[in-house]
CSV table of C-alpha atoms in Angstrom, one decimal:
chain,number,residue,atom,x,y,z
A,136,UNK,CA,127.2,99.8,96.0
A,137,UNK,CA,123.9,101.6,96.8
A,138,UNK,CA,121.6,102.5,93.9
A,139,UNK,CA,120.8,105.8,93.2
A,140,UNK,CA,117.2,106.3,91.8
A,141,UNK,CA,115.8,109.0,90.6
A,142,UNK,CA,111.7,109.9,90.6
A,143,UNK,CA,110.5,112.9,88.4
A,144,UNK,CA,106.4,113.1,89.4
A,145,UNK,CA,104.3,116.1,91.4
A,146,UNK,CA,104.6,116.7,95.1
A,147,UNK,CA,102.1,115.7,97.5
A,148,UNK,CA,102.5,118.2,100.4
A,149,UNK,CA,100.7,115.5,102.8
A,150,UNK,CA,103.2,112.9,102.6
A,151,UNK,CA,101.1,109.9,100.9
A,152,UNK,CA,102.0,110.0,96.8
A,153,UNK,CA,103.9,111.5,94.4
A,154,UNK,CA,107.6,112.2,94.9
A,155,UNK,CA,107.5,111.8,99.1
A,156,UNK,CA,106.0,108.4,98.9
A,157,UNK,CA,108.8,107.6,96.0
A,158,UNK,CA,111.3,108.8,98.5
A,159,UNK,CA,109.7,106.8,101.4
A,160,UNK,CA,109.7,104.0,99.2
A,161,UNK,CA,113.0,104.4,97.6
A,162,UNK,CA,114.5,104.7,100.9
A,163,UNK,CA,112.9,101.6,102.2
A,164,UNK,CA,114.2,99.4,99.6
A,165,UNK,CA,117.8,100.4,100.8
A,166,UNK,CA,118.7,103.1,98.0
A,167,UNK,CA,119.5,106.6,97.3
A,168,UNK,CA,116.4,108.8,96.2
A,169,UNK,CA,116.7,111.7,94.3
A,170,UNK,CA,113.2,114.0,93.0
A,171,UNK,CA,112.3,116.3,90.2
A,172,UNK,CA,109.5,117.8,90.7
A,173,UNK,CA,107.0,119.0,87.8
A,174,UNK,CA,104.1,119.7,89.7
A,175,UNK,CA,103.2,121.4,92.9
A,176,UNK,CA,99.5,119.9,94.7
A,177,UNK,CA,97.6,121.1,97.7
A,178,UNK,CA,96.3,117.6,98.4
A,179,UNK,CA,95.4,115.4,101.7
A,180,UNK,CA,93.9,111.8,102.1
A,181,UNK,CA,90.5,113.7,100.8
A,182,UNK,CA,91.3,114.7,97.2
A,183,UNK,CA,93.2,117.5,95.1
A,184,UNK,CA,92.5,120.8,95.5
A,185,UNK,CA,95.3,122.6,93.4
A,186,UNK,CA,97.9,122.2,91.4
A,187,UNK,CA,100.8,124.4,90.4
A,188,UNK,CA,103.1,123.1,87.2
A,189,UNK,CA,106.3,123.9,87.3
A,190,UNK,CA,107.5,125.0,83.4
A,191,UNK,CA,109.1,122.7,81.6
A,192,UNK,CA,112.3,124.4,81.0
A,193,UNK,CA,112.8,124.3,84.9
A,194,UNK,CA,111.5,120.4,85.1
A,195,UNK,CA,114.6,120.2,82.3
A,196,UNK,CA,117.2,122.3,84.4
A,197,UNK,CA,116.6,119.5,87.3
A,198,UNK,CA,117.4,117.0,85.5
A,199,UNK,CA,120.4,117.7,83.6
A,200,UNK,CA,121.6,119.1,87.0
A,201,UNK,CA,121.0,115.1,88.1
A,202,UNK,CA,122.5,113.7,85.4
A,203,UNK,CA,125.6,115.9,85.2
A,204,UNK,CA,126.6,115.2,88.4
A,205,UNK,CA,125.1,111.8,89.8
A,206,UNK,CA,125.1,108.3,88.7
A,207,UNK,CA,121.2,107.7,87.8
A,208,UNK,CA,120.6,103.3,88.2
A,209,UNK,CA,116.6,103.9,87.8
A,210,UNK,CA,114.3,106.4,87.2
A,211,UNK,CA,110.6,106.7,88.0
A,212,UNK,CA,108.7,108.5,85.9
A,213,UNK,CA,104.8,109.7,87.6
A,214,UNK,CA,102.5,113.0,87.5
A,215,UNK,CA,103.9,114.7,83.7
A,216,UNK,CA,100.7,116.9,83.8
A,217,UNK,CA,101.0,118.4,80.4
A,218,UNK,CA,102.3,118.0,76.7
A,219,UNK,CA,105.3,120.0,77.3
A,220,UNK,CA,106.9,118.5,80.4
A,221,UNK,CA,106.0,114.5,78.7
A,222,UNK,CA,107.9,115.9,75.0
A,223,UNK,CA,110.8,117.5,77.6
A,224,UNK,CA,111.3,114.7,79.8
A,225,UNK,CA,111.3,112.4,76.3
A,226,UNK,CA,114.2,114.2,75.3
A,227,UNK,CA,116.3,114.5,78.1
A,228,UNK,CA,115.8,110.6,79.1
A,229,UNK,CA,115.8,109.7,75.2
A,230,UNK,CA,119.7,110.4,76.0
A,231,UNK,CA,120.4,107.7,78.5
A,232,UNK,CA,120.4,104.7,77.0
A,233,UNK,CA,120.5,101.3,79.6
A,234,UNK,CA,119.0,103.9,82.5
A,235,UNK,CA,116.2,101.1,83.6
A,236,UNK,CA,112.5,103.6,83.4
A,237,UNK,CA,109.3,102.6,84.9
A,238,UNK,CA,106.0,104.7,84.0
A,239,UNK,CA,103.9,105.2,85.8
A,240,UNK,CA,101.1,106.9,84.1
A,241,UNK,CA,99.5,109.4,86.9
A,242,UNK,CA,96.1,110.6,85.1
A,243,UNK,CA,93.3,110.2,88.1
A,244,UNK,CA,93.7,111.2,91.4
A,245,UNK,CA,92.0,108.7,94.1
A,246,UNK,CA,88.9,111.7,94.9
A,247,UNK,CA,88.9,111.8,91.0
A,248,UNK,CA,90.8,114.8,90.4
A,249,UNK,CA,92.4,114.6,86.6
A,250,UNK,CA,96.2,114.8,86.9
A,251,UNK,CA,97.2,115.0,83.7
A,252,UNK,CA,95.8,117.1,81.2
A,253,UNK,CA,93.9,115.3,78.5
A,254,UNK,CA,96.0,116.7,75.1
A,255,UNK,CA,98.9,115.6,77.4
A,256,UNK,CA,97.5,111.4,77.2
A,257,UNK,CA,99.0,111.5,73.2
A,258,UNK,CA,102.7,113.0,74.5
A,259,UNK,CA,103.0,110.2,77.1
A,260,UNK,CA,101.9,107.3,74.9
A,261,UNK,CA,104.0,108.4,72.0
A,262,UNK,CA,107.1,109.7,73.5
A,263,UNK,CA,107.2,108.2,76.9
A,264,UNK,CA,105.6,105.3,76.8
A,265,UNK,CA,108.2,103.5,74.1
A,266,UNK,CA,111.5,104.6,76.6
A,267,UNK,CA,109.7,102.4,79.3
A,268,UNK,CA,111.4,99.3,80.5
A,269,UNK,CA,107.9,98.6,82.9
A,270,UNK,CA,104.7,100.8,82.0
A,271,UNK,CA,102.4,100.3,85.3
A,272,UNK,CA,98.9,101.4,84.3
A,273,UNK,CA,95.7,100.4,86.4
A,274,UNK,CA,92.5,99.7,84.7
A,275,UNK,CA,91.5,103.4,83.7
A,276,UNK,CA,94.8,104.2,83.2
A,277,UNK,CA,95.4,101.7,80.7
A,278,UNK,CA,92.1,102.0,78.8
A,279,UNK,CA,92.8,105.6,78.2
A,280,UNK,CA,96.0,105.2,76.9
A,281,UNK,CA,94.1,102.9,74.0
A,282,UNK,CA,91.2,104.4,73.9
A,283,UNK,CA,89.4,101.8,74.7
A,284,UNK,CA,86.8,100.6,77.7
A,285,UNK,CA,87.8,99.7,80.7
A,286,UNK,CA,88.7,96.0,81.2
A,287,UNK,CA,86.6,94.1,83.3
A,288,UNK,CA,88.1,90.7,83.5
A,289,UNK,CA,91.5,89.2,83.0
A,290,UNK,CA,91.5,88.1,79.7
A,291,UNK,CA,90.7,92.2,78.8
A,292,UNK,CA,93.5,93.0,80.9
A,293,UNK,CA,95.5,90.9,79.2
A,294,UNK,CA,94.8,91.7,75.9
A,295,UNK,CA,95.3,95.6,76.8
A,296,UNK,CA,98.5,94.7,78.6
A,297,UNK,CA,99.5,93.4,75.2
A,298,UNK,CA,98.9,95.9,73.0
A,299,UNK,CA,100.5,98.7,75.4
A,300,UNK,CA,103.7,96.6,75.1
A,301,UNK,CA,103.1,96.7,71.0
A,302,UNK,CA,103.6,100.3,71.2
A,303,UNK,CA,107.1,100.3,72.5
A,304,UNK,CA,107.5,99.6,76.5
A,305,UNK,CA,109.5,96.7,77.5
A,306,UNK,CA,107.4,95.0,79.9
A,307,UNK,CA,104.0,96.2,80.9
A,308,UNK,CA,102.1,95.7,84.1
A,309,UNK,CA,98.2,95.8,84.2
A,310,UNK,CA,96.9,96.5,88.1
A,311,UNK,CA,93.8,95.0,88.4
A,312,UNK,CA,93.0,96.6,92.0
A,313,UNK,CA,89.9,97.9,89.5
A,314,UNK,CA,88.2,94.5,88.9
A,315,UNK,CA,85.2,93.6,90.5
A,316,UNK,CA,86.1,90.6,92.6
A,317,UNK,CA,87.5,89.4,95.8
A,318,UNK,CA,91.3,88.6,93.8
A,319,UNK,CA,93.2,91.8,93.1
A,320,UNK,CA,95.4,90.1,90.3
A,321,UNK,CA,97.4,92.2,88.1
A,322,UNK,CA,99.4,90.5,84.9
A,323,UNK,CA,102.7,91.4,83.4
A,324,UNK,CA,103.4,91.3,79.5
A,325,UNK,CA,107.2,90.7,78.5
A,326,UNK,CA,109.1,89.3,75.8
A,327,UNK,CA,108.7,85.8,77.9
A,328,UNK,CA,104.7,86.0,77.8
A,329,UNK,CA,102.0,86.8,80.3
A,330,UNK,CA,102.4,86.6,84.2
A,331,UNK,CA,99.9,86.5,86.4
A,332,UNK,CA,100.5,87.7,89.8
A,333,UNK,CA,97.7,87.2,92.3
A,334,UNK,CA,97.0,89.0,95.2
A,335,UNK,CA,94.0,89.0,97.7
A,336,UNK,CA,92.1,92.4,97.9
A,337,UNK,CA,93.0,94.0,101.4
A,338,UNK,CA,89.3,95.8,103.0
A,339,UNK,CA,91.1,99.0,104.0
A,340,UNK,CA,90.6,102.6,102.7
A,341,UNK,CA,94.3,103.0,103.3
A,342,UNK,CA,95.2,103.1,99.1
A,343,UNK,CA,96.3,106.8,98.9
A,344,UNK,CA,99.7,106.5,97.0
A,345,UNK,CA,99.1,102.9,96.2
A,346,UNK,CA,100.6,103.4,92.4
A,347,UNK,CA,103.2,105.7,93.2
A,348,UNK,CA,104.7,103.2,96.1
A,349,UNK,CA,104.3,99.9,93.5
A,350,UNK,CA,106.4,101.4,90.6
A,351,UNK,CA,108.9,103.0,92.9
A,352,UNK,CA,109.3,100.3,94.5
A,353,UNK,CA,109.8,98.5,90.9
A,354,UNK,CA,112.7,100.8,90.0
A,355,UNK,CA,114.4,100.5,92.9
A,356,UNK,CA,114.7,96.7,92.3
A,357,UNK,CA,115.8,97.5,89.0
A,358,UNK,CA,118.3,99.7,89.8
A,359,UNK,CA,119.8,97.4,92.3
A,360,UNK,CA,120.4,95.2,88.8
A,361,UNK,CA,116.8,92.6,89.5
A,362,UNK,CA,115.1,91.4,86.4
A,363,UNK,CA,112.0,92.8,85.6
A,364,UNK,CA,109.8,89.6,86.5
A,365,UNK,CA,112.0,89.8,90.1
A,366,UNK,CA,111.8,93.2,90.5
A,367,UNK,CA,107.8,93.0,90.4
A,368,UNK,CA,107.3,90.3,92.3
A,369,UNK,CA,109.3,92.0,95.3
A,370,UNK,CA,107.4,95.3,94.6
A,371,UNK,CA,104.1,93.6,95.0
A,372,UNK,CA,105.2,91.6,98.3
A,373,UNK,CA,106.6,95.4,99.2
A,374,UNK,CA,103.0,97.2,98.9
A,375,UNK,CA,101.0,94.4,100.0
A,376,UNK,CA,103.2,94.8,103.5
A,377,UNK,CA,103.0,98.5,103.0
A,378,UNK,CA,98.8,98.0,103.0
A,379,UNK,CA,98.1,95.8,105.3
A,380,UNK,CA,100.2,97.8,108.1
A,381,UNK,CA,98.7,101.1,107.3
A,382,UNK,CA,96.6,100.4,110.4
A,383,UNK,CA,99.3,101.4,112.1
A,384,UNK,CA,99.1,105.2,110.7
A,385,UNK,CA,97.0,107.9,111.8
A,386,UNK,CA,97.3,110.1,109.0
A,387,UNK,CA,93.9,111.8,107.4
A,388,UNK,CA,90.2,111.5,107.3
A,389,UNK,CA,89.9,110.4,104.3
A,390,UNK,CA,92.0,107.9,101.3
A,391,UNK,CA,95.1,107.1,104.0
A,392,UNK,CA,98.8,106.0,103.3
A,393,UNK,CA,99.9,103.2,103.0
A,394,UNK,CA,102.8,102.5,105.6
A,395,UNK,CA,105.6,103.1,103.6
A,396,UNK,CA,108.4,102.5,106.4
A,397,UNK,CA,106.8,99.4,108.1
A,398,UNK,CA,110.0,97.3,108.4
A,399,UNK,CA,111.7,99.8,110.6
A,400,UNK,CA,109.0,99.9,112.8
């Protein structure tokens, strides 16, 4: 049987992140993607240049219209952008107990563009973040969501990976694509402990959806019934694939994809 997932996150018209690269991704990992989409961007490889949010109510009416109809295995959850759609999609997913969630917590854009409004950082951390069977935060991403610096070595990352899982998400997995080294290792907290996970920083500029691709990639192992520890571990050989073939692309001047499809090819 082929899992359905399910990403709610922003569009990115240019094909790199949000809900086309969870498509890509979901696609690529042999299961059926579905979207919701709560923001519209006009983005490229270069940086953010608008955004559009779709209201909340709407963002609501697309996913009871999933859920009344089609059998969710995983959902993704990426750019929220404000209070509102975080406290709506809460609810909604608050009513599907043993739906696997992963969390991506969309705030920066690669140019720097802020994706998620800052009175909107409290909604996700309170609401969202406890319904999460894997929160995937990088290194900003994870200091703002404890208000906190930014780690700068692994036993930081460690300790913040930690104390996100203390506030209610299942498993938590620190990137640390951030740090200052030649490693790019992240570390999962779970019930179990701490894993590290190494990986060896790839010289490309090719990163443009990088987040997005990782924790769809996640939920689609999930939904196909992998444990968490599994379904990381795959997701991370997945992306590191995904980077280092993105040479292949031509897409963009600027941040490029990452090559999604690259087994088909």
């Amino acid at each position: 049987m082929i899992a359905n997932i399910l990403s709610i996150a922003g569009s990115d018209p240019s094909g790199g992140a949000g809900i086309q690269a969870d498509l890509k991704t979901f696609a690529a990992h042999g299961t059926y993607g579905m979207a919701v989409v709560t923001a519209l961007t006009a983005q490229n490889t270069k940086g953010v240049y608008g955004v559009q949010i779709v209201p909340a109510g709407f963002v609501a009416d697309q996913i009871r219209a999933v859920f009344d109809d089609v059998r969710v295995d995983a959902v993704k959850i990426g750019m929220i952008a404000n209070a509102e759609i975080a406290e709506t999609v809460a609810d909604i997913l608050s009513r599907q107990p043993g739906v696997p969630i992963v969390l991506d917590p969309v705030m920066i854009a690669k140019g720097g563009a802020s994706l998620l409004a800052e009175q909107a950082v409290a909604a996700l951390r309170d609401r969202l973040l406890p319904l999460a069977t894997v929160l995937t935060p990088n290194l900003p991403e994870a200091a703002a969501l404890l208000g906190e610096p930014e780690a700068r070595d692994r036993h930081t990352m460690a300790e913040q990976a930690e104390a996100l899982r203390a506030r209610g998400a299942r498993a938590v997995l620190v990137k640390g694509g951030h740090l200052p080294e030649d490693e790019s290792p992240d570390v999962l907290a779970d019930p179990a402990g701490l894993t590290w996970l190494e990986g060896r920083r790839v010289q490309t500029s090719n990163t443009h959806g990088t987040g997005c691709t990782l924790s769809s990639a996640i939920a689609a192992e999930l939904g196909k019934g992998n444990d968490v520890v599994a379904a990381v571990r795959t997701a991370k050989l997945y992306l590191a694939s995904a980077i280092h073939r993105s040479g292949e692309l031509d897409v963009g001047s600027g941040h490029g994809p990452v090559h999604h499809l690259h087994a088909t090819s």
